[in-house]
Amino acid sequence: MKTRLISVGERMPAWVADGFAEYRKRLSRDLPLDLVEIELGNRGKGRDAQRAIADEGAAVLAALSKDAHVVALDGRGKPWSSEQLAEQLGAWRMQGRDLAILIGGPDGHATDVLARANQSWSLGPLTLPHMLVRLVVAEQLYRAVSINAGHPYHRA
């Protein structure tokens, strides 16, 4: 199973990029993780925010493979503990499909992106910068892989 993290926004701060690269390297054998960056829609004075969200949504949908299992990060989604994420990962692997995890822009996902998602996942009630979410997701995927492998990385 290959995993694509499709994220709206570009140019991670160096410390986020370094952390993400570290977890991506750790995952390379057990759960290859690719990052697809989607350009932010035009926002600002005199611009239509809904148009920006729609443009981002169209680009996210275009980046999805046809048969991928899609998980959208969304504040209204289901919160999973690390152990529950490990269970989800096991179930996703059993499907024999690739996995796409979606991180929206500053205004969240377009409605058609949420409609395409097979599942919605919430990282909890905190509001996090979407660049930091990339690092959190990569670390949690590594933790889930470690739990499933019985590796001592996760100490619960």
mmCIF file of C-alpha atoms in Angstrom:
data_model
loop_
_atom_site.group_PDB
_atom_site.id
_atom_site.type_symbol
_atom_site.label_atom_id
_atom_site.label_comp_id
_atom_site.label_asym_id
_atom_site.label_seq_id
_atom_site.Cartn_x
_atom_site.Cartn_y
_atom_site.Cartn_z
ATOM 1 C CA MET A 1 0.000 0.000 0.000
ATOM 2 C CA LYS A 2 1.254 3.430 -0.921
ATOM 3 C CA THR A 3 0.191 6.499 0.966
ATOM 4 C CA ARG A 4 -0.155 10.013 -0.419
ATOM 5 C CA LEU A 5 -0.468 12.974 1.879
ATOM 6 C CA ILE A 6 -2.208 15.599 -0.247
ATOM 7 C CA SER A 7 -1.921 18.974 1.412
ATOM 8 C CA VAL A 8 -3.094 22.432 0.443
ATOM 9 C CA GLY A 9 -0.257 24.909 0.921
ATOM 10 C CA GLU A 10 3.394 25.027 0.071
ATOM 11 C CA ARG A 11 6.740 25.873 1.601
ATOM 12 C CA MET A 12 6.997 24.214 4.969
ATOM 13 C CA PRO A 13 9.256 25.930 7.516
ATOM 14 C CA ALA A 14 12.624 24.159 7.628
ATOM 15 C CA TRP A 15 11.999 22.559 11.028
ATOM 16 C CA VAL A 16 8.690 21.081 9.810
ATOM 17 C CA ALA A 17 10.265 19.903 6.551
ATOM 18 C CA ASP A 18 13.112 18.258 8.486
ATOM 19 C CA GLY A 19 10.720 16.496 10.864
ATOM 20 C CA PHE A 20 8.475 15.357 8.029
ATOM 21 C CA ALA A 21 11.507 14.069 6.089
ATOM 22 C CA GLU A 22 12.627 12.078 9.140
ATOM 23 C CA TYR A 23 9.293 10.291 9.533
ATOM 24 C CA ARG A 24 8.983 9.795 5.787
ATOM 25 C CA LYS A 25 12.386 8.060 5.867
ATOM 26 C CA ARG A 26 11.320 5.887 8.810
ATOM 27 C CA LEU A 27 8.143 4.899 6.942
ATOM 28 C CA SER A 28 9.845 4.218 3.604
ATOM 29 C CA ARG A 29 9.994 0.435 4.001
ATOM 30 C CA ASP A 30 6.677 -0.278 5.710
ATOM 31 C CA LEU A 31 4.409 2.493 4.423
ATOM 32 C CA PRO A 32 5.870 4.595 1.600
ATOM 33 C CA LEU A 33 4.630 8.157 2.040
ATOM 34 C CA ASP A 34 4.520 10.725 -0.745
ATOM 35 C CA LEU A 35 3.700 14.376 -0.225
ATOM 36 C CA VAL A 36 1.650 16.203 -2.847
ATOM 37 C CA GLU A 37 1.442 19.948 -2.304
ATOM 38 C CA ILE A 38 -1.520 21.845 -3.715
ATOM 39 C CA GLU A 39 -1.209 25.560 -4.351
ATOM 40 C CA LEU A 40 -3.364 27.791 -2.170
ATOM 41 C CA GLY A 41 -6.297 29.448 -3.913
ATOM 42 C CA ASN A 42 -6.146 33.231 -4.288
ATOM 43 C CA ARG A 43 -7.361 34.955 -1.145
ATOM 44 C CA GLY A 44 -7.284 38.496 0.073
ATOM 45 C CA LYS A 45 -8.961 41.809 -0.391
ATOM 46 C CA GLY A 46 -11.553 41.732 -3.140
ATOM 47 C CA ARG A 47 -11.169 37.990 -3.730
ATOM 48 C CA ASP A 48 -13.884 35.377 -3.343
ATOM 49 C CA ALA A 49 -12.903 32.960 -0.538
ATOM 50 C CA GLN A 50 -15.406 30.365 -1.805
ATOM 51 C CA ARG A 51 -13.728 30.445 -5.213
ATOM 52 C CA ALA A 52 -10.345 29.809 -3.549
ATOM 53 C CA ILE A 53 -11.767 26.821 -1.657
ATOM 54 C CA ALA A 54 -13.357 25.461 -4.844
ATOM 55 C CA ASP A 55 -10.068 25.826 -6.774
ATOM 56 C CA GLU A 56 -8.173 24.022 -4.021
ATOM 57 C CA GLY A 57 -10.815 21.299 -3.946
ATOM 58 C CA ALA A 58 -10.604 20.741 -7.703
ATOM 59 C CA ALA A 59 -6.818 20.414 -7.466
ATOM 60 C CA VAL A 60 -7.069 17.971 -4.543
ATOM 61 C CA LEU A 61 -9.571 15.800 -6.410
ATOM 62 C CA ALA A 62 -7.355 15.833 -9.515
ATOM 63 C CA ALA A 63 -4.422 14.575 -7.401
ATOM 64 C CA LEU A 64 -6.358 11.510 -6.170
ATOM 65 C CA SER A 65 -5.956 8.150 -7.807
ATOM 66 C CA LYS A 66 -9.270 6.674 -8.921
ATOM 67 C CA ASP A 67 -9.410 3.776 -6.466
ATOM 68 C CA ALA A 68 -7.672 5.294 -3.425
ATOM 69 C CA HIS A 69 -9.190 5.059 0.020
ATOM 70 C CA VAL A 70 -9.557 8.734 0.973
ATOM 71 C CA VAL A 71 -9.310 10.094 4.499
ATOM 72 C CA ALA A 72 -9.986 13.810 4.903
ATOM 73 C CA LEU A 73 -8.659 15.588 7.950
ATOM 74 C CA ASP A 74 -11.593 17.572 9.270
ATOM 75 C CA GLY A 75 -12.475 19.020 12.661
ATOM 76 C CA ARG A 76 -15.887 17.348 12.438
ATOM 77 C CA GLY A 77 -14.329 13.962 11.713
ATOM 78 C CA LYS A 78 -13.813 11.055 14.061
ATOM 79 C CA PRO A 79 -10.960 11.414 16.542
ATOM 80 C CA TRP A 80 -8.768 8.317 16.770
ATOM 81 C CA SER A 81 -6.287 7.402 19.450
ATOM 82 C CA SER A 82 -2.932 6.134 18.220
ATOM 83 C CA GLU A 83 -4.126 2.586 18.848
ATOM 84 C CA GLN A 84 -7.317 3.202 16.889
ATOM 85 C CA LEU A 85 -5.287 4.672 14.024
ATOM 86 C CA ALA A 86 -3.179 1.494 14.046
ATOM 87 C CA GLU A 87 -6.397 -0.539 13.746
ATOM 88 C CA GLN A 88 -7.552 1.698 10.885
ATOM 89 C CA LEU A 89 -4.207 1.249 9.149
ATOM 90 C CA GLY A 90 -4.559 -2.515 9.415
ATOM 91 C CA ALA A 91 -8.063 -2.346 7.917
ATOM 92 C CA TRP A 92 -6.891 -0.042 5.109
ATOM 93 C CA ARG A 93 -4.111 -2.472 4.238
ATOM 94 C CA MET A 94 -6.596 -5.337 4.039
ATOM 95 C CA GLN A 95 -8.521 -3.425 1.355
ATOM 96 C CA GLY A 96 -5.566 -3.687 -1.019
ATOM 97 C CA ARG A 97 -5.970 -0.067 -2.094
ATOM 98 C CA ASP A 98 -3.693 2.915 -1.872
ATOM 99 C CA LEU A 99 -4.398 5.494 0.809
ATOM 100 C CA ALA A 100 -4.794 9.254 0.381
ATOM 101 C CA ILE A 101 -4.869 11.520 3.424
ATOM 102 C CA LEU A 102 -6.076 15.052 2.721
ATOM 103 C CA ILE A 103 -5.128 18.243 4.553
ATOM 104 C CA GLY A 104 -7.195 21.276 3.607
ATOM 105 C CA GLY A 105 -6.234 24.901 3.358
ATOM 106 C CA PRO A 106 -6.916 27.667 5.873
ATOM 107 C CA ASP A 107 -10.675 27.469 5.264
ATOM 108 C CA GLY A 108 -10.915 23.676 5.246
ATOM 109 C CA HIS A 109 -11.983 21.335 2.465
ATOM 110 C CA ALA A 110 -14.404 22.007 -0.369
ATOM 111 C CA THR A 111 -17.718 20.162 -0.029
ATOM 112 C CA ASP A 112 -16.976 17.926 -3.019
ATOM 113 C CA VAL A 113 -13.689 16.839 -1.399
ATOM 114 C CA LEU A 114 -15.526 15.860 1.804
ATOM 115 C CA ALA A 115 -18.111 14.034 -0.315
ATOM 116 C CA ARG A 116 -15.340 12.030 -2.023
ATOM 117 C CA ALA A 117 -13.733 11.039 1.289
ATOM 118 C CA ASN A 118 -14.379 7.536 2.586
ATOM 119 C CA GLN A 119 -13.632 8.703 6.122
ATOM 120 C CA SER A 120 -13.056 11.936 8.035
ATOM 121 C CA TRP A 121 -10.414 12.075 10.759
ATOM 122 C CA SER A 122 -10.126 14.759 13.422
ATOM 123 C CA LEU A 123 -6.875 15.413 15.236
ATOM 124 C CA GLY A 124 -8.966 16.820 18.064
ATOM 125 C CA PRO A 125 -10.409 20.166 19.070
ATOM 126 C CA LEU A 126 -7.150 22.090 18.675
ATOM 127 C CA THR A 127 -6.665 24.393 15.719
ATOM 128 C CA LEU A 128 -3.296 23.562 14.166
ATOM 129 C CA PRO A 129 -1.418 25.238 11.311
ATOM 130 C CA HIS A 130 -1.827 22.966 8.290
ATOM 131 C CA MET A 131 1.960 22.790 7.836
ATOM 132 C CA LEU A 132 2.327 21.379 11.355
ATOM 133 C CA VAL A 133 -0.480 18.901 10.651
ATOM 134 C CA ARG A 134 1.772 17.301 8.006
ATOM 135 C CA LEU A 135 4.342 16.515 10.664
ATOM 136 C CA VAL A 136 1.745 15.277 13.168
ATOM 137 C CA VAL A 137 0.171 12.965 10.572
ATOM 138 C CA ALA A 138 3.554 11.562 9.500
ATOM 139 C CA GLU A 139 4.503 10.879 13.122
ATOM 140 C CA GLN A 140 1.144 9.253 13.871
ATOM 141 C CA LEU A 141 1.415 7.033 10.791
ATOM 142 C CA TYR A 142 4.880 5.967 11.953
ATOM 143 C CA ARG A 143 3.482 5.308 15.433
ATOM 144 C CA ALA A 144 0.616 3.233 13.953
ATOM 145 C CA VAL A 145 3.071 1.177 11.887
ATOM 146 C CA SER A 146 5.191 0.685 15.023
ATOM 147 C CA ILE A 147 2.172 -0.430 17.079
ATOM 148 C CA ASN A 148 1.159 -2.941 14.412
ATOM 149 C CA ALA A 149 4.723 -4.281 14.228
ATOM 150 C CA GLY A 150 5.037 -4.594 18.012
ATOM 151 C CA HIS A 151 7.941 -2.113 17.971
ATOM 152 C CA PRO A 152 8.629 -0.375 21.307
ATOM 153 C CA TYR A 153 8.385 3.168 19.810
ATOM 154 C CA HIS A 154 4.857 3.435 21.220
ATOM 155 C CA ARG A 155 4.770 3.092 24.988
ATOM 156 C CA ALA A 156 1.191 3.039 26.172
#
